[in-house]
Short mmCIF file of C-alpha atoms in Angstrom, two decimals:
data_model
loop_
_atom_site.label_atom_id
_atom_site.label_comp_id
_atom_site.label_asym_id
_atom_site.label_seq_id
_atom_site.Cartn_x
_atom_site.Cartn_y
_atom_site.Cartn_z
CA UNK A 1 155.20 222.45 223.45
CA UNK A 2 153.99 224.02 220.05
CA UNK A 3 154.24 221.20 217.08
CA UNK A 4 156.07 222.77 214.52
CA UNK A 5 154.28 223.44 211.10
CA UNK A 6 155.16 221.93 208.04
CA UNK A 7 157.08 224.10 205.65
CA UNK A 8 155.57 222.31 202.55
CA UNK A 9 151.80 222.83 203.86
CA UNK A 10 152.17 226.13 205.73
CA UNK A 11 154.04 228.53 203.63
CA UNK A 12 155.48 231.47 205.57
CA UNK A 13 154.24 235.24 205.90
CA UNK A 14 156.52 237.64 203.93
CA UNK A 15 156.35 240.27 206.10
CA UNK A 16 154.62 240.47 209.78
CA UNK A 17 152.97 244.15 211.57
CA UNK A 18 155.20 245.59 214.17
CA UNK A 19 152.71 244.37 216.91
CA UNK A 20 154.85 245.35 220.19
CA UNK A 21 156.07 242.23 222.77
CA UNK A 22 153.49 241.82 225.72
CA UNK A 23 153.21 239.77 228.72
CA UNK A 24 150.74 237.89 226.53
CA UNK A 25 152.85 236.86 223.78
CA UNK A 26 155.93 234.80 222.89
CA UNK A 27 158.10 236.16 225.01
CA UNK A 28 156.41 235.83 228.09
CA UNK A 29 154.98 232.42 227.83
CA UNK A 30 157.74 230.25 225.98
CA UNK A 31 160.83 228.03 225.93
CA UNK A 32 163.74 227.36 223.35
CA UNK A 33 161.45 224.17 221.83
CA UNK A 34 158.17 226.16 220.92
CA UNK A 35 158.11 228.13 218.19
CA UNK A 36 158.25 231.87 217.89
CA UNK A 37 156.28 234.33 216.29
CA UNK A 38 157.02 235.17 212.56
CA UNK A 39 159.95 237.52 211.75
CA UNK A 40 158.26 241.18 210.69
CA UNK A 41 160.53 241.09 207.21
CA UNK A 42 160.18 237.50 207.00
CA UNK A 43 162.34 234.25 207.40
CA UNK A 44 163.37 233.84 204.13
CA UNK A 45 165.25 237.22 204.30
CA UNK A 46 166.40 236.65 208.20
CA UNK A 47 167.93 233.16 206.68
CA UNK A 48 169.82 235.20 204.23
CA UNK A 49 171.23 238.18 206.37
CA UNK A 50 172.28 235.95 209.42
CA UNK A 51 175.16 235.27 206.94
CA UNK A 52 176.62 238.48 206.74
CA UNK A 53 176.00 239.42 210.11
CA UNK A 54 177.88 236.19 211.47
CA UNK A 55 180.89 236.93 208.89
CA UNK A 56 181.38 240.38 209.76
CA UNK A 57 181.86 239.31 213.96
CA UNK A 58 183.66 235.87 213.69
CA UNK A 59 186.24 237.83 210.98
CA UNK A 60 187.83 239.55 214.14
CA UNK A 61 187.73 236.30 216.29
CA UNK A 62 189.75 234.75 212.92
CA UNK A 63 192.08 237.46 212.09
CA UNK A 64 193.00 238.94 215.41
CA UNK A 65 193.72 236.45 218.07
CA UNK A 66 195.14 234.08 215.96
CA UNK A 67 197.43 235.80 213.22
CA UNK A 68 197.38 239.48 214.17
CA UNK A 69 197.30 239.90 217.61
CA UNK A 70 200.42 237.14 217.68
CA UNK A 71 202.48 239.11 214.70
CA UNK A 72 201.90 242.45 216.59
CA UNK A 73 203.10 240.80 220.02
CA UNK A 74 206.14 239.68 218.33
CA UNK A 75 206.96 242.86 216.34
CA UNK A 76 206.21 245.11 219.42
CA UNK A 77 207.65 242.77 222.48
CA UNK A 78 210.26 240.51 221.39
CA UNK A 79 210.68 236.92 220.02
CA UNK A 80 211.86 235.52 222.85
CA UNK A 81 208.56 235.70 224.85
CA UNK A 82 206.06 235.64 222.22
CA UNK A 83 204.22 232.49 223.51
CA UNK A 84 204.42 233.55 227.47
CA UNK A 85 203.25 237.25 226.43
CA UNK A 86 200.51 236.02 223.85
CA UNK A 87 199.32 233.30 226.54
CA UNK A 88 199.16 236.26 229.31
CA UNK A 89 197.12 238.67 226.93
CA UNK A 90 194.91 235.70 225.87
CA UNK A 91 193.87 234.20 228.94
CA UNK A 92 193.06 237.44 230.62
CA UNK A 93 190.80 238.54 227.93
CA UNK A 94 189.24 235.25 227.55
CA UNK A 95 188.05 235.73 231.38
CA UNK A 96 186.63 239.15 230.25
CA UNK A 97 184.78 237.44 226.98
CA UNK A 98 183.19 234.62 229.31
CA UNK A 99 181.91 237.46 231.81
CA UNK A 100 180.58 239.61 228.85
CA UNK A 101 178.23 237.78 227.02
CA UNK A 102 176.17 236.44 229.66
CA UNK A 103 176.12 240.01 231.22
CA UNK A 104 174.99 241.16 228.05
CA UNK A 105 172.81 238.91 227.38
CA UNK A 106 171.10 239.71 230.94
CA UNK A 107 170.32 243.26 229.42
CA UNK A 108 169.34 242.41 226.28
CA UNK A 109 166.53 240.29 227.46
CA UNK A 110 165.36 243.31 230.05
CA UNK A 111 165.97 246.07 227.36
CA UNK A 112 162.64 248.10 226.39
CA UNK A 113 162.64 249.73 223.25
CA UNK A 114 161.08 250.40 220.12
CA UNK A 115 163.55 248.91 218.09
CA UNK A 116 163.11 245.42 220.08
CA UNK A 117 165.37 244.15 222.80
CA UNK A 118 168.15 243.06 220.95
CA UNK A 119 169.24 245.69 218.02
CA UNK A 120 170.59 248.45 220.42
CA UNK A 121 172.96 246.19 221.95
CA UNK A 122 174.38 244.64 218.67
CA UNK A 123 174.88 247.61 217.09
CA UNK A 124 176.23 249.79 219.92
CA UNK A 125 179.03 246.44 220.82
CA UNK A 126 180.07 246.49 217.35
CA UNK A 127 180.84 250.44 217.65
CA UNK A 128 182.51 250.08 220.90
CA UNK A 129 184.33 247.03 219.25
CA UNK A 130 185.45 248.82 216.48
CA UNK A 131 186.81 251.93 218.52
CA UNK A 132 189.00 249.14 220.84
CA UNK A 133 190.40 247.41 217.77
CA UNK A 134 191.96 250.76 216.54
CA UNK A 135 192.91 251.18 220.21
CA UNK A 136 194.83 247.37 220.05
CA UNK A 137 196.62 248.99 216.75
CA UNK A 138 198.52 251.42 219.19
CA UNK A 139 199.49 249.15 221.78
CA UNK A 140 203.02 249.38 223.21
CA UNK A 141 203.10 247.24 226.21
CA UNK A 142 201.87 244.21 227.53
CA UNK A 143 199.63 246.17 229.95
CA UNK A 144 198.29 247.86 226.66
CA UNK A 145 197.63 244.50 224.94
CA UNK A 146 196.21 243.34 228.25
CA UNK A 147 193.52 246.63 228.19
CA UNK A 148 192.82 246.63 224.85
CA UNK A 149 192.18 242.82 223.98
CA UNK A 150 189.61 242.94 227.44
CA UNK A 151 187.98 245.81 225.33
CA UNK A 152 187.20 244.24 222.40
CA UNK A 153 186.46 240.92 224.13
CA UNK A 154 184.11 242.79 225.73
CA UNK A 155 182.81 244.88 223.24
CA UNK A 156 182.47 242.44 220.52
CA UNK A 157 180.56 239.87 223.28
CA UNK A 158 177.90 242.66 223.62
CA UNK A 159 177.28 242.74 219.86
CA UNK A 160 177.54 238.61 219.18
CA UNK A 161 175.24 237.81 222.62
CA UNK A 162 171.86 239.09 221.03
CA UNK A 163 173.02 238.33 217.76
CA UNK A 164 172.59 234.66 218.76
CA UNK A 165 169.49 235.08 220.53
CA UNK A 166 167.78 235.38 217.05
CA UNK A 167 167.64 232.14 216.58
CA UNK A 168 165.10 231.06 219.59
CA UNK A 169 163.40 234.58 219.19
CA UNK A 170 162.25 234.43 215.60
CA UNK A 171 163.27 231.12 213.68
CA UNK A 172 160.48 227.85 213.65
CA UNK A 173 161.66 224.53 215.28
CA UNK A 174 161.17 222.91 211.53
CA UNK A 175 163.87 225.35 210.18
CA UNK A 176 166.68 225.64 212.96
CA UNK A 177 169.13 223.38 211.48
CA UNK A 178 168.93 225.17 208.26
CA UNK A 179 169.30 228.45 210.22
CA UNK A 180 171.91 226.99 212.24
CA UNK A 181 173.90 225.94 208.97
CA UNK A 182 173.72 229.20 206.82
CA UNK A 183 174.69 230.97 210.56
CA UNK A 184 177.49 228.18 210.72
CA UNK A 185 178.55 229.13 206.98
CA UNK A 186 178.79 233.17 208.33
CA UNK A 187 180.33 232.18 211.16
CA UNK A 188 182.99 229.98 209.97
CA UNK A 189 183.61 231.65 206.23
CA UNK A 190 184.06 234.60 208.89
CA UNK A 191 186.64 232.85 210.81
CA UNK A 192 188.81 230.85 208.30
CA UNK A 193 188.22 233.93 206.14
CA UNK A 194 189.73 236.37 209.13
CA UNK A 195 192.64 233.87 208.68
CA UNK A 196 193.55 234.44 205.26
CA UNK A 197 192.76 238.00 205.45
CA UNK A 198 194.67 238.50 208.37
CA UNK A 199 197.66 237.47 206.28
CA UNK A 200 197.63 239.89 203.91
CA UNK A 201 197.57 242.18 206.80
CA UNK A 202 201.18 241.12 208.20
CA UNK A 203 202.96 244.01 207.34
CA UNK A 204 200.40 246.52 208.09
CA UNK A 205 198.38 245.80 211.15
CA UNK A 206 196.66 249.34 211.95
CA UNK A 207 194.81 248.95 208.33
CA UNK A 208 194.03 245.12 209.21
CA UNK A 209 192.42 246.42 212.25
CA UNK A 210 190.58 249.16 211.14
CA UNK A 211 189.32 247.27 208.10
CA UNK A 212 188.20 244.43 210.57
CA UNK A 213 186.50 246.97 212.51
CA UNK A 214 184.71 248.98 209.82
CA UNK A 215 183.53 245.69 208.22
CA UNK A 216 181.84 244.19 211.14
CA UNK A 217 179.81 247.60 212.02
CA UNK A 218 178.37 247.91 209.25
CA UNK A 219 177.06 244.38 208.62
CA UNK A 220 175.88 244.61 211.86
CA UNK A 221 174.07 247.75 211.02
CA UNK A 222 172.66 246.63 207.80
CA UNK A 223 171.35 243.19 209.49
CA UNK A 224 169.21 245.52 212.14
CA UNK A 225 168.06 247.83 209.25
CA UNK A 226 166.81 244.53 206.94
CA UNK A 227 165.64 242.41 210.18
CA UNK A 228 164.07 244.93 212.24
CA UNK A 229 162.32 243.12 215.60
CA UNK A 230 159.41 244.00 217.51
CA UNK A 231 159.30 246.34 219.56
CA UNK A 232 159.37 245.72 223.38
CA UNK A 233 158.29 249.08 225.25
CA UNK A 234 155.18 246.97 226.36
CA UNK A 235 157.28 244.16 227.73
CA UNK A 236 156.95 244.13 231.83
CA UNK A 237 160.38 244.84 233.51
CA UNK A 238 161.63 241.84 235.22
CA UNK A 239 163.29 242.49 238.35
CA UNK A 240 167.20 242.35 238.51
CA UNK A 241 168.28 240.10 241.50
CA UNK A 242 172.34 239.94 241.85
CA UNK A 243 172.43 236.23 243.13
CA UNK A 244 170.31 234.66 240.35
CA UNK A 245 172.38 236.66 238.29
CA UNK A 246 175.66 235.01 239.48
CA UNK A 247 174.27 231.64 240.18
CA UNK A 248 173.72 231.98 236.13
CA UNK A 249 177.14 230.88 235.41
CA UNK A 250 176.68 227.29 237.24
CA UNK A 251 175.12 225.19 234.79
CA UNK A 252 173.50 222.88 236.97
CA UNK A 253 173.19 219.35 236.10
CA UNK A 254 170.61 218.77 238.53
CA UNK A 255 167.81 221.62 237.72
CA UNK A 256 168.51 221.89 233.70
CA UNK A 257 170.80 218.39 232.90
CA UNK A 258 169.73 219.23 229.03
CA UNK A 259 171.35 222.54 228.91
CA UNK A 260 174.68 221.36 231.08
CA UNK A 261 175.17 218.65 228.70
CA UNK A 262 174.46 220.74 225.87
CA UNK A 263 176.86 222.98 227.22
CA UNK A 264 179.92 220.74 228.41
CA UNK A 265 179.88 218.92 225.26
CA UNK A 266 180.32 222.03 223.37
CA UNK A 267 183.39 223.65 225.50
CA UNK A 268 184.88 220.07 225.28
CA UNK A 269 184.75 220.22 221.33
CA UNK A 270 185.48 223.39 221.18
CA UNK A 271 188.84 223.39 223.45
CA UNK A 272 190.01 220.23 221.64
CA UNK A 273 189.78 222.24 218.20
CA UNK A 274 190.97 225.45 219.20
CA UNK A 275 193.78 224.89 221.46
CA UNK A 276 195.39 223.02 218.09
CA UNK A 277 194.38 225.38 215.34
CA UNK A 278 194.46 227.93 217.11
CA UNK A 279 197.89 228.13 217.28
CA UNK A 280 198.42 227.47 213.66
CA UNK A 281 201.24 230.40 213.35
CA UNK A 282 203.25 229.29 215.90
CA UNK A 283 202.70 225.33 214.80
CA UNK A 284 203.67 226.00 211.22
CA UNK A 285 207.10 227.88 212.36
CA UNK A 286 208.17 226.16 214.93
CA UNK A 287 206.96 222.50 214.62
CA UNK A 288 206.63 222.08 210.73
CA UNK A 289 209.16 224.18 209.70
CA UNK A 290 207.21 226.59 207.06
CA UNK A 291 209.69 229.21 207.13
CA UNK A 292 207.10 232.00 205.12
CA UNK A 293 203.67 230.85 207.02
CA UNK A 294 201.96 233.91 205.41
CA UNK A 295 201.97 231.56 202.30
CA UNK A 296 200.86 228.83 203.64
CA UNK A 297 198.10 230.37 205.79
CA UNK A 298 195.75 231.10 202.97
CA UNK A 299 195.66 228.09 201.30
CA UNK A 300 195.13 226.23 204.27
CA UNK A 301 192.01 228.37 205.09
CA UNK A 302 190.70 227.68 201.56
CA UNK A 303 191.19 223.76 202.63
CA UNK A 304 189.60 224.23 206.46
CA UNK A 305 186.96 225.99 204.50
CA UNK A 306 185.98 223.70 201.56
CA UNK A 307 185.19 221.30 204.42
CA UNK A 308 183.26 222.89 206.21
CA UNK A 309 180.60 224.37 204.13
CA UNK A 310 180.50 220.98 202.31
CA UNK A 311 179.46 219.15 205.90
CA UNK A 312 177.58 222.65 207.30
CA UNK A 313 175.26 222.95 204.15
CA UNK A 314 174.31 219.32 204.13
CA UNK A 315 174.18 218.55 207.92
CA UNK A 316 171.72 221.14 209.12
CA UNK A 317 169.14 220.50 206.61
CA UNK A 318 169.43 216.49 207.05
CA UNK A 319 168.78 216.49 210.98
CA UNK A 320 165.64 219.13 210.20
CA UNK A 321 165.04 216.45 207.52
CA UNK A 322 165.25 213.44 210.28
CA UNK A 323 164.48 215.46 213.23
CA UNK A 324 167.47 214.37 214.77
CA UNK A 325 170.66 216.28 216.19
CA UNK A 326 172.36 214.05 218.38
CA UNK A 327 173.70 211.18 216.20
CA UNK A 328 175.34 214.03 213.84
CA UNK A 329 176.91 216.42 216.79
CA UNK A 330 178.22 212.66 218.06
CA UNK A 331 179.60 212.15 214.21
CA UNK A 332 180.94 215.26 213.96
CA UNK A 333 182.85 215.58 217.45
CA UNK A 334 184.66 211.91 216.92
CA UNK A 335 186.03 213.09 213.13
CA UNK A 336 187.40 216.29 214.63
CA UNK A 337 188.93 214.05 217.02
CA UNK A 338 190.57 211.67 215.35
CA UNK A 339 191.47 214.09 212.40
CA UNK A 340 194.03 215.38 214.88
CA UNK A 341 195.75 212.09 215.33
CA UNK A 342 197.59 212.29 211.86
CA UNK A 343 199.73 215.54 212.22
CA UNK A 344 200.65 214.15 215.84
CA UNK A 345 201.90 210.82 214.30
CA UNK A 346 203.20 212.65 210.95
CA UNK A 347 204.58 215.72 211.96
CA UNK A 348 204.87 217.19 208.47
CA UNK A 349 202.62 220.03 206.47
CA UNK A 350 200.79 217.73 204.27
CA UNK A 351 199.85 215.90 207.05
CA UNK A 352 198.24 219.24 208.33
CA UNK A 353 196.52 219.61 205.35
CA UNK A 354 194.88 216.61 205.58
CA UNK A 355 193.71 217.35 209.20
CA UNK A 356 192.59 220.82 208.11
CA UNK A 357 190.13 219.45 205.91
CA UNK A 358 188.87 216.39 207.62
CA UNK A 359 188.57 218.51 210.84
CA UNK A 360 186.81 221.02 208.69
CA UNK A 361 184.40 218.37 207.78
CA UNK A 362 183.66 217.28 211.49
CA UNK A 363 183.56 221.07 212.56
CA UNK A 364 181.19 222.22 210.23
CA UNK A 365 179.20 219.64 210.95
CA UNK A 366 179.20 220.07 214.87
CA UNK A 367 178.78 223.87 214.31
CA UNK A 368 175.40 223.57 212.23
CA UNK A 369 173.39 220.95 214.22
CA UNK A 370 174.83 221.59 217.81
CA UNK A 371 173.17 225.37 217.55
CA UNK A 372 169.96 224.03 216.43
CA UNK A 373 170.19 221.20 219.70
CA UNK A 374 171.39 223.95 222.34
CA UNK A 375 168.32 226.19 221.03
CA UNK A 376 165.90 223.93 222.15
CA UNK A 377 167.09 223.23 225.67
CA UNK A 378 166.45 226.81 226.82
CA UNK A 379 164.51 227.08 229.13
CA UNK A 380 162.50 230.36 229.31
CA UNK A 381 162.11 233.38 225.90
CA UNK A 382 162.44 235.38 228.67
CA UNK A 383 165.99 234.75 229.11
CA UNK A 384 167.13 233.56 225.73
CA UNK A 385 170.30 235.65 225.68
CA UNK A 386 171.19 235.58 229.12
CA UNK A 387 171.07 231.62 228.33
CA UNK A 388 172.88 231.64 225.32
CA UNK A 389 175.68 234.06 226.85
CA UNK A 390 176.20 231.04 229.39
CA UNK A 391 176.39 228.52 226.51
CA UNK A 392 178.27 230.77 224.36
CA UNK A 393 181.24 230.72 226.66
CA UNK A 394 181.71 227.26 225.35
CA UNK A 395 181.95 229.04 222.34
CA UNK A 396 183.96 231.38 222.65
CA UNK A 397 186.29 231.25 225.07
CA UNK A 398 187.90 228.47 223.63
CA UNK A 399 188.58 230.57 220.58
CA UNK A 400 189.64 233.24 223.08
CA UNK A 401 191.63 230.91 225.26
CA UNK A 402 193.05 228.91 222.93
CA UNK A 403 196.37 230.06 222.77
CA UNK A 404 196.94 230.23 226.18
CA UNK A 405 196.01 226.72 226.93
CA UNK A 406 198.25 225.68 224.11
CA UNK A 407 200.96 227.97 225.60
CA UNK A 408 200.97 226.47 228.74
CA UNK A 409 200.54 222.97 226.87
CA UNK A 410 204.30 224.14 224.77
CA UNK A 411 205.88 225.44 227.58
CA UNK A 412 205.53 221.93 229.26
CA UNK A 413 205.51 219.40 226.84
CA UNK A 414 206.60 220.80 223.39
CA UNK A 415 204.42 221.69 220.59
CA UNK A 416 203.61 217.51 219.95
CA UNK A 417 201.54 217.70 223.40
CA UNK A 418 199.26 219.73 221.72
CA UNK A 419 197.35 216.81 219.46
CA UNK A 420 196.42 214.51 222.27
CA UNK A 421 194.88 216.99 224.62
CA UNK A 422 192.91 218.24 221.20
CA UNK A 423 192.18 214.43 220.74
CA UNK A 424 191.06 213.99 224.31
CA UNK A 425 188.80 216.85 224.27
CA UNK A 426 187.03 216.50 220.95
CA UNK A 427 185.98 212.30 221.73
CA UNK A 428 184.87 213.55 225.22
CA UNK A 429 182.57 216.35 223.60
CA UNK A 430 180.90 213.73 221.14
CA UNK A 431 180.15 211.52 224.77
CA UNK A 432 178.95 214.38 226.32
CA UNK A 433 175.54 214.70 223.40
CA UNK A 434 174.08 211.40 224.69
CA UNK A 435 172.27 212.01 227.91
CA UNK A 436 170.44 214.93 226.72
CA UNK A 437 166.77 213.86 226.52
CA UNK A 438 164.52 216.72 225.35
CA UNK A 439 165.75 216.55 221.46
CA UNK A 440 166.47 213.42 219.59
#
């Protein structure tokens, strides 16, 4: 394993020559805990555009399946089977989001090009993404939802897969928690922000969707153009075998117990905290009795997001500081937990206030360290994305799957059911940290 350098004694290189990816480099050679080779532009100016780039992709995963896609299901097919129609719609494209990104991530890392192996991809998924949103802004039907929302699952996973595969590509050991915290900040401003700006979209979803959609192109443009990678024509092909391919999306406990604990802790957390605020809309109409939620929505985003960069700005820095993840994704994971216990035992909007920030606290916090931990459990440069596509379905289809879960959770027990399975979830995730051995 490559020590990492000291950032005080070793400053970094501005800018890096466009020497191509061989079989003798990096990429050939490494894992997820040795450190890369610089970035061309240099990291100082990577650390700053991961921001944007984050904000412009995790804007649609706020805005859309949580406030849009819900208002447009209940405008276009009734009230009376808004939470059976939105959990049908969101389950079946959170099967097509968990297939995506690992697919994509599969030909990212065996894409030759000049431009590197992961810039075509994010910048062709965010065009594709944007054409399906404005497709989802014409939807009739349930079947129309249903084609649509696979779309831009789909589309959007193509774009976010590589995206995340920067990190192990081109960011030192010594800085991945302050990577994984500005990335964190992007990601999450993005999200809570896609709330609040989804709200002012109520009345007039085709512009909220095309405005989602133009936004996240071009910051993903603009990243490529400032960040440009290696390039990779030079790269051996590696051969494509279908049945390591599928054998991919077992996480084996056994072969890589690092990465499956990495892994199960995060789609424990990430279910827990989703499947509640997820379905904030429906939550704040039907179980706390806010009878203009478009109000209400805003502020609590501005709440959700105070905490959260407060906790994601100083927690990624301190465990590069310590060199220590695992006692802050614990931290983090219990206070999301047990945040959720005071709207379930005060069911009243200041009570979900409360939670919002608290939980934003012990999100933030999870979101910023966990990256940096799962980084270093891959286990080949090689197959960075393909890796992180696996991971990322803890990720992700959570967010995606969210409201279904919690649909079937309302349909059985009533909207109060909601807080202990989040509860459950978020306590098991912190457990789920300890036996990884490879980082602290």
């Amino acid at each position: 394993m490559t020590t990492p350098s000291d950032p005080a004694v070793a400053p970094e290189p501005t800018s890096a020559p466009a020497a191509p990816m061989t079989e003798n480099t990096f990429v050939a050679t490494a894992a997820g805990n040795d450190d890369p080779p610089p970035p061309r532009r240099g990291l100082r100016r990577l650390l700053a555009w991961i921001i944007p780039a984050n904000f412009g992709i995790f804007l649609i995963w706020g805005a859309v399946p949580g406030i849009l896609l819900p208002q447009q299901i209940t405008v276009v097919l009734g009230e009376s089977d808004k939470v059976a129609n939105l959990a049908i719609v969101a389950t079946i494209g959170a099967f097509a989001a968990m297939i995506a990104q690992p697919i994509a991530g599969q030909i990212s890392d065996r894409t030759r090009s000049r431009f590197g192996r992961r810039a075509p991809w994010m910048v062709l998924g965010a065009l594709a993404g944007g054409l399906s949103l404005i497709g989802l802004a014409f939807a009739d039907s349930l079947v129309g939802f249903v084609l649509a929302w696979i779309l831009v699952q789909i589309s959007y996973n193509f774009a976010q897969g590589p995206l995340s595969a920067v990190l192990p590509d081109r960011v030192p050991l010594s800085r991945r928690g302050l990577f994984a915290a500005l990335s964190g900040i992007g990601l999450m401003v993005g999200a809570i922000g896609g709330q609040v700006i989804g709200s002012l979209f109520f009345q007039s979803l085709t512009a909220g969707y095309i405005t989602f959609a133009v936004v996240a192109l071009a910051l993903m443009v603009l990243f490529n153009l400032f960040n440009p990678d290696y390039p990779s024509t030079q790269l051996k092909p590696e051969p494509f075998k279908l049945g390591d391919f599928l054998r991919t999306f077992w996480v084996s406990p056994i072969k890589h117990p690092d990465f499956f604990w990495a892994f199960t802790g995060r789609l424990l957390l990430y279910t827990g905290y989703f499947a509640v605020t997820g379905y904030q809309l429906f939550l704040l109409t039907d179980y706390f009795g806010v009878e203009n939620p478009a109000t209400v929505i805003p502020l609590l985003g501005l709440i959700s997001l105070a905490g959260i960069l407060i906790s994601t700005v100083v927690s990624g820095p301190l465990s590069d500081r310590f060199g220590r993840r695992k006692p802050f994704v614990f931290a983090s994971a219990a206070i999301t937990g047990l945040a959720l216990v005071l709207p379930w035992v005060w069911p009243d909007l200041t009570a979900w206030m409360i939670m919002t920030f608290v939980a934003g606290l012990g999100f933030g916090m999870f979101q910023a360290v966990d990256t940096a931990l799962i980084s270093e459990v891959l286990p080949s440069a090689k197959s960075f994305a393909k890796d992180l596509g696996v991971v990322n379905i803890a990720a992700t289809l959570p967010q995606t799957l969210a409201p279904g879960v919690a649909g079937a959770i309302v349909l059985a027990f009533g909207y109060s059911g909601l807080f202990p399975v989040g509860i459950a979830l978020s306590i098991l995730g912190a457990f789920a940290v300890w036996p990884i051995k490879s980082t602290r």
